[in-house]
XYZ file of C-alpha atoms in Angstrom:
109
model
C -35.660 -37.355 58.526
C -38.767 -35.545 57.388
C -41.496 -37.978 56.337
C -42.557 -37.407 52.687
C -46.224 -37.043 53.646
C -45.430 -34.461 56.333
C -43.256 -32.546 53.880
C -46.057 -32.422 51.304
C -48.548 -31.263 53.940
C -46.157 -28.525 55.105
C -45.591 -27.345 51.529
C -49.309 -27.439 50.709
C -50.232 -25.468 53.826
C -47.508 -22.835 53.429
C -49.134 -19.458 52.739
C -46.953 -18.296 49.827
C -44.607 -19.499 47.098
C -41.673 -18.106 49.095
C -42.716 -20.113 52.154
C -43.238 -23.274 50.070
C -39.823 -22.840 48.474
C -38.164 -22.299 51.864
C -39.621 -25.561 53.210
C -38.582 -27.495 50.096
C -35.047 -26.084 49.798
C -34.412 -26.550 53.533
C -35.487 -30.195 53.230
C -33.264 -30.799 50.180
C -30.264 -29.273 51.944
C -30.840 -31.116 55.243
C -31.687 -34.475 53.690
C -29.334 -34.604 50.698
C -26.742 -31.880 51.248
C -27.738 -29.862 48.167
C -27.220 -26.160 48.814
C -28.172 -24.928 45.347
C -31.856 -25.420 44.588
C -33.785 -24.008 41.632
C -37.565 -24.135 41.507
C -39.204 -23.022 38.282
C -42.835 -22.812 37.179
C -43.110 -22.848 33.390
C -46.297 -21.329 31.991
C -45.587 -22.007 28.300
C -43.501 -24.951 27.096
C -44.600 -24.979 23.457
C -41.358 -23.437 22.187
C -37.888 -22.406 23.323
C -39.021 -18.778 23.299
C -41.981 -19.716 25.498
C -39.776 -21.616 27.940
C -37.324 -18.751 28.322
C -39.899 -15.960 28.388
C -42.705 -17.448 30.464
C -41.481 -18.789 33.770
C -41.264 -17.868 37.432
C -38.192 -19.054 39.310
C -36.858 -19.201 42.840
C -33.201 -19.932 43.478
C -30.935 -20.408 46.449
C -27.354 -21.440 47.033
C -25.917 -19.430 44.148
C -24.138 -16.121 44.657
C -25.917 -13.013 43.357
C -22.855 -12.300 41.204
C -23.320 -15.614 39.365
C -27.002 -14.855 38.684
C -26.147 -11.389 37.378
C -23.535 -12.822 34.974
C -25.998 -15.531 33.855
C -28.686 -12.944 33.090
C -26.371 -10.330 31.586
C -24.820 -12.832 29.152
C -28.181 -14.458 28.330
C -26.934 -17.941 29.216
C -30.540 -19.159 29.597
C -30.779 -19.260 25.798
C -28.351 -22.216 25.710
C -29.235 -23.748 29.091
C -30.144 -27.363 28.371
C -31.019 -27.852 32.039
C -33.737 -25.216 31.742
C -35.156 -26.960 28.658
C -35.135 -30.314 30.407
C -36.797 -28.796 33.463
C -39.572 -27.399 31.307
C -40.284 -30.761 29.703
C -39.867 -33.015 32.740
C -42.621 -33.790 35.194
C -40.374 -34.488 38.186
C -37.459 -32.939 40.068
C -34.150 -33.131 38.217
C -30.843 -33.734 39.965
C -27.794 -32.212 38.340
C -26.150 -35.649 38.158
C -29.158 -37.009 36.228
C -29.025 -34.097 33.810
C -25.341 -34.660 33.000
C -25.877 -38.420 32.622
C -28.678 -37.821 30.097
C -26.573 -35.202 28.318
C -23.675 -37.668 28.035
C -26.025 -40.393 26.763
C -27.623 -37.901 24.301
C -31.062 -38.590 25.797
C -32.133 -35.053 26.719
C -35.681 -34.178 25.602
C -35.849 -32.414 22.254
C -38.036 -29.414 21.498
């Protein structure tokens, strides 16, 4: 098990966003078994247009074909997970997202 402090030090000292993401996604997979990890930096969360147009994302665990279909069909427009990610201030597990969706407690924009 990777100690949380050591993990944060490793991420902080990594020389690039790609290196930081690799450390984080490797930890999530090794520690929790998650193979699909999305990391997104949102630069404008004032509106839906801002959320969808102003972000930088890193993804792993999803086939390239799935990403191409997602982008081609503009699924981000209706992606409640992306909206929640933009408004949250902590990592979001898929199970938490679906629980909040079921309870109708997702953040509103």
